XYZ file of C-alpha atoms in Angstrom:
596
model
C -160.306 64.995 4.089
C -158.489 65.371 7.125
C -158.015 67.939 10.269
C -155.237 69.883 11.574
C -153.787 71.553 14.302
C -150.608 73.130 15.004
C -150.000 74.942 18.177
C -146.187 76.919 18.639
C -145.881 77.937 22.452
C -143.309 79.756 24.389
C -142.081 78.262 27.652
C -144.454 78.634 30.364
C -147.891 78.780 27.999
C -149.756 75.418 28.043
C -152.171 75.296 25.461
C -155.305 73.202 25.764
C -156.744 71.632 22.533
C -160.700 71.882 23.842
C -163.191 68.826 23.499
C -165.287 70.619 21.352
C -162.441 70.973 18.489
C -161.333 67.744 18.993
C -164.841 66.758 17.894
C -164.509 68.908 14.803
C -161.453 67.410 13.974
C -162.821 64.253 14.420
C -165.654 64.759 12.112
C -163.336 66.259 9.690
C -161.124 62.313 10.040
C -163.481 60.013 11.872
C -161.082 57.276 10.938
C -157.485 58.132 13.060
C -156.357 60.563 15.568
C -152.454 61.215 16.297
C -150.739 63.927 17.853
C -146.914 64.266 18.163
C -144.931 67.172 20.421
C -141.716 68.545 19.541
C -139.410 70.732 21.836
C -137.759 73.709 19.680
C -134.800 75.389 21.205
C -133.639 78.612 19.530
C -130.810 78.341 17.089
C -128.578 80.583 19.857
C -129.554 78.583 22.944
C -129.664 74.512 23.026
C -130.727 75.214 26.779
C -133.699 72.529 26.324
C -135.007 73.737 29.563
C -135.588 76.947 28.136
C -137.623 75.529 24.514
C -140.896 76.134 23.331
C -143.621 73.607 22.376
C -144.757 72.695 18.722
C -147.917 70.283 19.079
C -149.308 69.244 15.938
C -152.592 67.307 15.595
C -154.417 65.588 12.626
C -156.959 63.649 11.994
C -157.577 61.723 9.380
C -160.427 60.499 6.906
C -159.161 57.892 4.693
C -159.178 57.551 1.009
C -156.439 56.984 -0.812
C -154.287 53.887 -0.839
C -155.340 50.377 0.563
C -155.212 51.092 4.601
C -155.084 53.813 6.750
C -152.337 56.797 6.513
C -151.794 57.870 10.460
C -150.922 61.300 11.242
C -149.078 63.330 11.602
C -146.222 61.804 9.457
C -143.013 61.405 11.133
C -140.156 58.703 11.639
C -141.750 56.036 13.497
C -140.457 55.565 17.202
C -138.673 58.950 16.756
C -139.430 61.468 19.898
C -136.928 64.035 17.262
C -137.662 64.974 13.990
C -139.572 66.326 10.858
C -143.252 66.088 11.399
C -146.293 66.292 8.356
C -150.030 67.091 8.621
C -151.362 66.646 5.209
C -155.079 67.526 4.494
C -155.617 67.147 0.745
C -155.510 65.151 -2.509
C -152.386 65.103 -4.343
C -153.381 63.929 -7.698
C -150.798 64.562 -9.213
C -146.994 64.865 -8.314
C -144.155 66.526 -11.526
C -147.048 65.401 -13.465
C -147.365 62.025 -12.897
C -150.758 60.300 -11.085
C -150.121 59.123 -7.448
C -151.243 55.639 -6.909
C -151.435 54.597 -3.476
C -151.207 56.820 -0.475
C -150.389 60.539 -1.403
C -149.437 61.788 1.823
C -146.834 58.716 2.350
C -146.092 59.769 -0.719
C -145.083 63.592 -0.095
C -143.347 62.008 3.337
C -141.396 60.159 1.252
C -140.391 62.779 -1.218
C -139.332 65.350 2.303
C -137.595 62.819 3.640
C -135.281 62.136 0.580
C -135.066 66.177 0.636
C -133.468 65.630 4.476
C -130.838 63.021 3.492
C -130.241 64.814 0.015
C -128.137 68.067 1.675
C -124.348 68.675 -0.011
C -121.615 67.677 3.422
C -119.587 70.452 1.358
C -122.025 73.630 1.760
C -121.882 75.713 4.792
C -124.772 75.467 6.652
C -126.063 78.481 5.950
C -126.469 77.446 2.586
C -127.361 73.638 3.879
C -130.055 75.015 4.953
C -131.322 77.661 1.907
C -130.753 74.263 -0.158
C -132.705 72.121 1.962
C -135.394 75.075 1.470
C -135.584 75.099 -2.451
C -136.068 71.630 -2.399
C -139.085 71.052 0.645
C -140.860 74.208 -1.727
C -140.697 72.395 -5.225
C -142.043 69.501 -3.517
C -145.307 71.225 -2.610
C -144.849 73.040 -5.936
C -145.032 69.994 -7.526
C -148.674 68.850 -6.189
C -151.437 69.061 -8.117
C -154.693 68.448 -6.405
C -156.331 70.569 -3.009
C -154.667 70.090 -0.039
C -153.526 72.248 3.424
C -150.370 71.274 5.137
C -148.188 72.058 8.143
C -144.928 70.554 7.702
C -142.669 71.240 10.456
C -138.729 70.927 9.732
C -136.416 70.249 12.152
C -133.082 70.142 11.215
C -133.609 74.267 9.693
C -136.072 75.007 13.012
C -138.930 76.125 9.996
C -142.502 75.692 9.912
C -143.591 75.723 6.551
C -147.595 75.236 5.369
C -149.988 76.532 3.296
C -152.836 76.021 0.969
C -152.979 75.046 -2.736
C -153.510 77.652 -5.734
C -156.790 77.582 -5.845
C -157.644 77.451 -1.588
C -159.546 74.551 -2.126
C -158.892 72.931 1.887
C -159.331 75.261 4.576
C -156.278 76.052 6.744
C -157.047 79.546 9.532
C -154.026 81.226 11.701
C -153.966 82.828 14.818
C -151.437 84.862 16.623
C -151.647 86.082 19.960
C -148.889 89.194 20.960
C -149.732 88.756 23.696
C -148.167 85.285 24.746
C -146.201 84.911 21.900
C -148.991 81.440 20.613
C -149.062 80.741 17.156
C -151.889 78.279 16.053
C -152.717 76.691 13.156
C -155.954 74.851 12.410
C -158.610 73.735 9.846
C -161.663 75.036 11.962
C -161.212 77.937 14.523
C -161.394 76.735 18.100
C -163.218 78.677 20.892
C -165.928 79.851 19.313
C -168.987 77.972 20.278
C -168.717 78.560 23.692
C -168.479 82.625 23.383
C -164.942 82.817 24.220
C -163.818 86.776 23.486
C -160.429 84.955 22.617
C -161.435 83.333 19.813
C -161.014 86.592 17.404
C -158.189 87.168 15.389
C -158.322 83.943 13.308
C -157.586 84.352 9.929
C -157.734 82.365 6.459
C -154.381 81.395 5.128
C -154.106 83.167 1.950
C -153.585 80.675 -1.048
C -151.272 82.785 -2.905
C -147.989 81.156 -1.971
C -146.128 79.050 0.947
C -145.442 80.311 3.820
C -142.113 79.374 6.534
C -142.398 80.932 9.958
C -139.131 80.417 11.166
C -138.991 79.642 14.655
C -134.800 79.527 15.610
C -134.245 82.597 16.116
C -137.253 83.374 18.462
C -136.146 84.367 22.389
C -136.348 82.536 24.818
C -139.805 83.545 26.308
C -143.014 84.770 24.141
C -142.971 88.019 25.978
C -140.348 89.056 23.433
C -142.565 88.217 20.355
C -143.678 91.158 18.401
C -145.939 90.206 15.312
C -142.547 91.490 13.014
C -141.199 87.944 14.513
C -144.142 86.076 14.100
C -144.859 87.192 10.774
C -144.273 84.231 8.118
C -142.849 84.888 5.130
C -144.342 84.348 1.770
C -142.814 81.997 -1.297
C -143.890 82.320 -4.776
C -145.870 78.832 -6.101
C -144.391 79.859 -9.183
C -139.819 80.366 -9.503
C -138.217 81.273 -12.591
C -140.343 83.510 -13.476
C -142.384 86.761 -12.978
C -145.385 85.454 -10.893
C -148.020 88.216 -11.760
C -147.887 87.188 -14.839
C -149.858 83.755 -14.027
C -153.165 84.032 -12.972
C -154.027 82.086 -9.625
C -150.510 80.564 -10.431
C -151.544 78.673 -13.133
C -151.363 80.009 -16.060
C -151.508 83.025 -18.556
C -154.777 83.931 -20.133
C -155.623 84.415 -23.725
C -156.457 87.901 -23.790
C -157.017 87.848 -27.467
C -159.941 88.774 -29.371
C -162.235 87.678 -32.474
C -160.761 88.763 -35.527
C -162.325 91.562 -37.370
C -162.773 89.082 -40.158
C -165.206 86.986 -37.920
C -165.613 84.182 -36.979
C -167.768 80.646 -36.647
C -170.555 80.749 -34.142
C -170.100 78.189 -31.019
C -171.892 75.157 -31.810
C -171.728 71.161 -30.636
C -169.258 70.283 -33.675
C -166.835 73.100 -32.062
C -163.329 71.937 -30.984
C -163.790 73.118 -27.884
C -166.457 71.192 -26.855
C -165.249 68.101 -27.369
C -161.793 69.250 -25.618
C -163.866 70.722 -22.523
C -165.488 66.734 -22.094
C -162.151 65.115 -22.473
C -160.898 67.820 -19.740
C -163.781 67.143 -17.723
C -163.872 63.248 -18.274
C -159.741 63.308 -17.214
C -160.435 65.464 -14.145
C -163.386 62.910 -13.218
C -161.353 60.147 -13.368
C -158.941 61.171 -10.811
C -161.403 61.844 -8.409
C -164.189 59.259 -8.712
C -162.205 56.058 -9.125
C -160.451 54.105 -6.730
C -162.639 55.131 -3.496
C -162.808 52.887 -1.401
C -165.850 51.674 0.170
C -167.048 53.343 3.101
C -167.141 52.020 6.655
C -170.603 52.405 6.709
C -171.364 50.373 3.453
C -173.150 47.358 5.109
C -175.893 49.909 6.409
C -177.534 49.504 2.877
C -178.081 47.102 -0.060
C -175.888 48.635 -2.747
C -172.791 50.439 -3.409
C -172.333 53.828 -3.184
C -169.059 56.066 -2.852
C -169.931 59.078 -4.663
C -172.530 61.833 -3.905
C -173.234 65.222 -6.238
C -174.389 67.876 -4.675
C -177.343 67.977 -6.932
C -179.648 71.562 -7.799
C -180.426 70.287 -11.121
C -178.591 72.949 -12.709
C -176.005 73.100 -15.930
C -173.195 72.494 -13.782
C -173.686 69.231 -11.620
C -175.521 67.736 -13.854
C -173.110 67.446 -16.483
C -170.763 66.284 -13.718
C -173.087 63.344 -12.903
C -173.923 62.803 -16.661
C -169.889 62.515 -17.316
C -169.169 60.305 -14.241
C -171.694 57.869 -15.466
C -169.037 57.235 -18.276
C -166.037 57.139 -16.047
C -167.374 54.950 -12.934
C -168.140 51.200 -12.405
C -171.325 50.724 -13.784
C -172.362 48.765 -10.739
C -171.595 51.812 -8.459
C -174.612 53.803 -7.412
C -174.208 57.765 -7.399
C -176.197 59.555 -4.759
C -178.074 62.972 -6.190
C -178.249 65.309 -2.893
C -180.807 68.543 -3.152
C -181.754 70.212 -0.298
C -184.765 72.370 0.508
C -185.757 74.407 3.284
C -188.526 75.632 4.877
C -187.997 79.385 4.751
C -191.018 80.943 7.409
C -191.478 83.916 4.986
C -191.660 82.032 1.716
C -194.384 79.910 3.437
C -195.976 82.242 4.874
C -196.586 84.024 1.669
C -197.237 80.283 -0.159
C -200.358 79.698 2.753
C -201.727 83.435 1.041
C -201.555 82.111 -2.338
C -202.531 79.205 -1.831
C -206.044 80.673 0.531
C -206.565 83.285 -2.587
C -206.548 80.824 -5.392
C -209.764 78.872 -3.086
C -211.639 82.163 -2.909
C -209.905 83.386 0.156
C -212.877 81.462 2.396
C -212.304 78.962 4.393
C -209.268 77.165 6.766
C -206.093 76.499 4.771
C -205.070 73.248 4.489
C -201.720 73.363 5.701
C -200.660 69.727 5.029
C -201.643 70.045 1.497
C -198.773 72.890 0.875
C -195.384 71.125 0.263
C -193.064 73.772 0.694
C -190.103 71.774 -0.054
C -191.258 71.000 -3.198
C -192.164 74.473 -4.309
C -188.632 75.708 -4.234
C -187.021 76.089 -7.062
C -184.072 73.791 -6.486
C -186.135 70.402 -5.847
C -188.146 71.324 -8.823
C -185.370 71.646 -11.195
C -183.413 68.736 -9.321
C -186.603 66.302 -10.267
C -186.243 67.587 -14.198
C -182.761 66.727 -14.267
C -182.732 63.636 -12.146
C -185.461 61.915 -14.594
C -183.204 63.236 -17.677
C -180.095 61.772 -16.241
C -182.425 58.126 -15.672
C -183.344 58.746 -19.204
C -180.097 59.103 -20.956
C -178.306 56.950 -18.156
C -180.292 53.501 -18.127
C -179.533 51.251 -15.709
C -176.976 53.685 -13.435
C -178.224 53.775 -10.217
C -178.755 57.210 -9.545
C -180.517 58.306 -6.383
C -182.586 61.581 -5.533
C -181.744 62.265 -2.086
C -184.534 64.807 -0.859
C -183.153 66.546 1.880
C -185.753 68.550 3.822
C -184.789 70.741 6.427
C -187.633 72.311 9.128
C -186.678 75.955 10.296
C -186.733 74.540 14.006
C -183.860 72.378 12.899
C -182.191 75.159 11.131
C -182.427 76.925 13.781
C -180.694 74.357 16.189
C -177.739 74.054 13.910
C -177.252 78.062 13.684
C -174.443 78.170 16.049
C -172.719 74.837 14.335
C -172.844 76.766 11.242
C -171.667 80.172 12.411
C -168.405 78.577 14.231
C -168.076 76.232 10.900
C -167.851 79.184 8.549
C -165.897 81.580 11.006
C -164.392 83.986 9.938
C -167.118 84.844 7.128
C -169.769 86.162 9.199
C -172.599 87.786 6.824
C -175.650 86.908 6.309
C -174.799 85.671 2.627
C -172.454 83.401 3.886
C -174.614 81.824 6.609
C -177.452 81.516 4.230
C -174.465 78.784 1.916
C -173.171 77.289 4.863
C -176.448 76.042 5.924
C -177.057 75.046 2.223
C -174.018 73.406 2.226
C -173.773 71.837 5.435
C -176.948 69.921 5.175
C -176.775 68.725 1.680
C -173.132 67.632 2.799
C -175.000 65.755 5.747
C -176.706 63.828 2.948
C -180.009 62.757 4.829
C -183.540 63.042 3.861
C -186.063 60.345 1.290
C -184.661 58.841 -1.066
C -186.160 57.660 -4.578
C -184.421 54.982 -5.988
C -184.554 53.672 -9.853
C -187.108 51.663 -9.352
C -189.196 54.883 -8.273
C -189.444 53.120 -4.585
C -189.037 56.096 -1.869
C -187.019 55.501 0.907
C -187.962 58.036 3.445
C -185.575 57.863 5.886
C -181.934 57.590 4.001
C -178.628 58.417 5.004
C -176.200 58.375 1.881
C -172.844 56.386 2.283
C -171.077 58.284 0.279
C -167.881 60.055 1.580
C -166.887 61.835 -1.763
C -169.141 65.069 -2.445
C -168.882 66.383 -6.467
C -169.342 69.850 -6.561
C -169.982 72.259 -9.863
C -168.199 75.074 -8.751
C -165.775 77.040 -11.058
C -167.841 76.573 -14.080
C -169.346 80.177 -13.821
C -165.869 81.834 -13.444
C -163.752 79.912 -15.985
C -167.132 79.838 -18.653
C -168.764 83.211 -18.614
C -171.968 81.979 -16.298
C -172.641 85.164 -13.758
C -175.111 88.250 -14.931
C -172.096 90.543 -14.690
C -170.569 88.580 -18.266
C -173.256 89.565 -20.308
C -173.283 92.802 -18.710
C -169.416 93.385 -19.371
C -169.863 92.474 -23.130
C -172.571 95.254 -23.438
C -170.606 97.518 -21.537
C -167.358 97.119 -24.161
C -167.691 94.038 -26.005
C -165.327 90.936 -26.131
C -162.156 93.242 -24.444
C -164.784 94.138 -21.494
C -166.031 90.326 -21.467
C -162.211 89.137 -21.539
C -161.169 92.006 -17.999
C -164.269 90.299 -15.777
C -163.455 86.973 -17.063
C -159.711 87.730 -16.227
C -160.916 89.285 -12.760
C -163.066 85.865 -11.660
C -160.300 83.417 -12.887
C -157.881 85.425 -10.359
C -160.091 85.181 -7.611
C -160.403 81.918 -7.670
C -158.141 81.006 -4.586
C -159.477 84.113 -3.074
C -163.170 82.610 -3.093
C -164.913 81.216 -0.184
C -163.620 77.979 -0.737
C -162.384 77.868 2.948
C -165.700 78.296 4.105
C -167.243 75.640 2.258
C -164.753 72.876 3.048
C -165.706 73.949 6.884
C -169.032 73.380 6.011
C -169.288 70.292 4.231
C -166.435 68.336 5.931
C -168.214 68.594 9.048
C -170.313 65.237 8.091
C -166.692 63.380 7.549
C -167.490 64.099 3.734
C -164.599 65.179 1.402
C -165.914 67.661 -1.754
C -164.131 67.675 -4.744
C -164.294 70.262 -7.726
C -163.756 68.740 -10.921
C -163.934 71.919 -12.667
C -161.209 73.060 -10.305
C -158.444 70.779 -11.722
C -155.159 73.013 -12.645
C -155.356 71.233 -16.160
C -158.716 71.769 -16.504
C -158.005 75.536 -15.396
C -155.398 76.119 -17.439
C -157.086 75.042 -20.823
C -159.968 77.704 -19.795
C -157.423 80.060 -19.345
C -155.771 79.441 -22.806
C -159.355 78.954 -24.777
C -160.412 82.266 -26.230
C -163.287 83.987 -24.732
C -165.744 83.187 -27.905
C -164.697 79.774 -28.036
C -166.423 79.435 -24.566
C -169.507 82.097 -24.211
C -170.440 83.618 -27.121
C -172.619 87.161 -26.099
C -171.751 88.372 -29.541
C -174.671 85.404 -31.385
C -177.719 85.309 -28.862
C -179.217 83.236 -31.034
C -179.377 79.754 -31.144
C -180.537 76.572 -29.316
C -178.704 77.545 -25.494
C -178.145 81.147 -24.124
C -174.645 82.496 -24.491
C -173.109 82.211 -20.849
C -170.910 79.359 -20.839
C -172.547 78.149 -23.970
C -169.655 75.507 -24.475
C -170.856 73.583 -21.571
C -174.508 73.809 -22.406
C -173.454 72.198 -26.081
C -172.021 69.602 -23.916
C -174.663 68.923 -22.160
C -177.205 68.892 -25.606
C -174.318 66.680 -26.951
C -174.728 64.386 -23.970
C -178.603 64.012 -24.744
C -179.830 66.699 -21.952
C -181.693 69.335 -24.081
C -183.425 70.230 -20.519
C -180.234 70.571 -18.647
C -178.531 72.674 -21.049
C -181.149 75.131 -21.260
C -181.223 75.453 -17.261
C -180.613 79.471 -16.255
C -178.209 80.098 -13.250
C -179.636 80.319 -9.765
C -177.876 81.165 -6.373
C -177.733 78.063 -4.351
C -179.167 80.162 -1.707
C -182.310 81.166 -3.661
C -182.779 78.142 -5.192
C -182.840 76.481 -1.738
C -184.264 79.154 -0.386
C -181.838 79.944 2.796
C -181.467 83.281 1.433
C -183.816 85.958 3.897
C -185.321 83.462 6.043
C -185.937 86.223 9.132
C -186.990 89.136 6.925
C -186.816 90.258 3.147
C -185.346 93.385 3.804
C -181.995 91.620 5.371
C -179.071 92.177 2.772
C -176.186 90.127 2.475
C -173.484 91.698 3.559
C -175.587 92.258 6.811
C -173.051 91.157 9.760
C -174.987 87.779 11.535
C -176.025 89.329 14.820
């Protein structure tokens, strides 16, 4: 996980880079801080008294490769030049695994573009050339990431986020000065600056190349029609609507009227969705390396799960258990709050069941472990110590007060900017302090450690499986309302929302501790087999019966195949009821309620 910032002025506009983003930042890539300046004249005036100012920023958290990648990327003791900020993890480059650094590794490949231009084209075409080529090379990346990769010799700023929006990247404009910013968390907002509107999320539908030579001389002349970017297809060749999130098609077919064999644990696609998920795991649970912080406690520990207990992360901790070294610990993280009105109405229960006489004993109600997250995450974590003997696995309580909820609002409102409902506040502060990854600890041993802070810098996360496997209420719903071909439309609709989710937002949130997340049911590979697996082969609405529900019954046969009966028969819950951030204030607050 890294941070970036990219700031395009015209001459005359300084732009200050506050402290209070340079914190974020920091926390986003506690381990480096660079920033390089570049002068851009326009392409019809060299006058470099009369150029405007690219400053680009990044900061960097380190985990690929053997030492530590500084950014921004550029020719080293070069005041000229191309420049990279690279937020991401490329796992995969024309198909082949990166081993070592990835960014040095996409430098590399732009660099080669640079030297690689015909001295028989015009430049004209030089330059439409040079443009193919720096496209196909983000193309080529499979993995999350957010770049800003500024091009010097064609006077282009080209960045972007990957298919799926996985790494937040926002952009601002201002008309009025002619500023163009770029940046992983918005700036301005925490101390009420009326500037700090107009950020926006960079869609993940394409790359985009602002190009900045033929801007005049001063940004009074800027109209947005100059400022606006232009969009490039992730796919070429061919016609892009016809891959969903630009990654695939999707099997639209349905069962054949002659039938066909119920879902069970012997289908094929069960044992292809574990080698999927076992092949996605391996990219992004091996070859961590250990965190600064690992001499704070007596084992080793790189990877974390954000752990409810449900279907989805617990398969994900089940299959890393296979994948990782078996002397590396994995740290379970569920969080629970302390939600005034659910307490309020637990101290009523809880005085009716004695006879309604008498003085409550507060002490005696343990709201944290009444909601319906911790008690879940306890089921699963002692099936995962059953089936999983002798992997360290670690239930990270992590309690949070409503006073200290309440002193992190603002944190979490400026994180999760531009999303400002009441839905998304109640995730971010789900998010944000599981991410934080503090709170008691029981280790294998059944010892609890109350005060624990988990080392891990690599956060497993479970989302996708709902989309891509038929897990919402609205599947079942759609199969009632016009059977497999109504199923197949909303499964079709979440898959191509996918990079249109709140995926910015989360990243924001989470990152925030200098903790990277990582979706393993995210992976384009993985993606792309859901996409080409027939809707029965992966929820099957039409046979209710059985030992697991329907909705995204091939993972819950995984999960009985991997010895968790209890897991797979787990019922989806909204991380924000089941941690119970959801309504905190009042129970008559909806969702989409703006935060006031």
């Amino acid at each position: 996980m890294c941070g970036i910032h990219a700031v395009f002025t015209p001459p005359g506009v300084t732009h200050i880079v506050s402290s209070d983003l340079t914190r974020c930042l920091c926390n986003r890539g506690p381990d480096y801080l660079g920033q390089i300046e570049r002068r851009v004249t326009s392409s019809t005036n060299n006058d470099s008294s009369e150029c405007w100012t690219l400053k680009l920023t990044s900061t960097v958290l380190a985990l690929r490769g053997d030492h530590i990648a500084k950014q921004p990327l550029s020719d080293p003791d070069a005041d000229k030049g191309s420049v990279l900020c690279w937020n991401g993890e490329a796992w995969r480059i024309n198909g082949e695994p990166v081993s070592g650094n990835d960014g040095e590794e996409i430098w590399r490949m732009l660099r080669g573009v640079e030297a690689s231009a015909s001295v028989t084209t015009t430049p004209i075409s030089m330059e439409e050339e040079k443009e193919k080529h720096i496209l196909d090379v983000f193309r080529a990346i499979e993995g999350p990431f957010a770049f800003v990769y500024w091009h010097e010799a064609g006077r282009r700023v080209f960045f972007g986020r990957d298919r799926l929006g996985r790494r937040s990247l926002m952009m601002k404009r201002d008309e009025r000065t002619g500023e163009v910013v770029l940046s992983s968390v918005a700036e301005g907002l925490s101390g009420g600056d009326t500037n700090a509107n107009g950020w926006k999320e960079v869609e993940a539908d394409g790359i985009y190349v602002l190009d900045l030579g033929m801007l005049p001389l001063s940004g009074e002349g800027v109209t947005s029609a100059v400022l606006q970017p232009m969009r490039r297809d992730w796919i070429k060749g061919v016609d892009p609507a016809e891959f969903v999130s630009s990654i695939g098609r999707f099997n639209k077919s349905l069962p054949p009227a002659s039938g066909y064999a119920p879902l069970s644990a012997t289908s094929p696609s069960v044992a292809a969705l574990k080698q999927q998920l076992i092949d996605s795991l391996s990219l992004r649970v091996l070859n961590i390396p250990q965190p600064p912080n690992a001499d704070r406690v007596a084992h080793d520990t790189r990877v974390a799960v954000l752990f409810s207990g449900g279907l989805d992360c617990t398969v994900l901790a089940r299959l890393a258990h296979e994948v990782m070294d078996p002397e590396q610990g994995v740290d379970l993280l569920n969080v629970a709050f302390e939600n005034p009105r659910v307490v309020a109405q637990l101290r009523k229960d809880h005085a009716k069941n004695n006879g309604g006489n008498g003085e409550v004993d507060v002490d005696s109600i343990d709201f944290y472990e009444a909601c319906p997250d911790r008690i879940t995450g306890r089921k699963s974590f002692a099936e995962l110590q059953r089936v999983c003997p002798g992997r360290a696995f670690r239930f990270v309580a992590v309690n949070v007060p409503y006073t200290e909820t309440l002193s992190h609002r603002q944190q979490v409102i400026s994180l999760i900017y531009p999303h400002n409902t009441e839905m998304d506040l109640s995730i971010g502060y789900a998010l944000y302090f599981a991410a934080r990854g503090q709170g008691a600890c029981t280790h294998l041993d059944g010892w609890v450690e109350e005060e624990y802070t988990s080392p891990a810098r690599v956060l497993l996360s479970g989302l996708g499986a709902d989309e891509l496997f038929g897990g919402y209420s609205r599947h079942p719903s759609a199969y009632e309302r016009a059977g497999y071909a109504g199923l197949v439309d909303e499964l079709l609709l979440d898959v191509g929302r996918l990079g249109k989710r709140n995926l910015g937002r989360d990243d924001r949130a989470m990152s925030h501790w200098s903790k990277e997340v990582r979706f393993p049911y995210l992976d384009e590979r993985l993606v792309k087999w859901a996409m080409d697996t027939p809707a029965w082969e992966k929820c099957d609405f039409e046979n209710e019966g059985g030992e697991v529900e329907p909705g995204k019954r091939v993972l819950r046969l995984l999960a009985l195949e991997l010895g968790m009966e209890g897991v797979a028969k787990e019922k989806k819950r909204a991380i924000q009821f089941g941690a119970r951030t959801a309504k905190m204030e009042s129970g008559r607050v909806k969702g989409t309620t703006l935060i006031s």
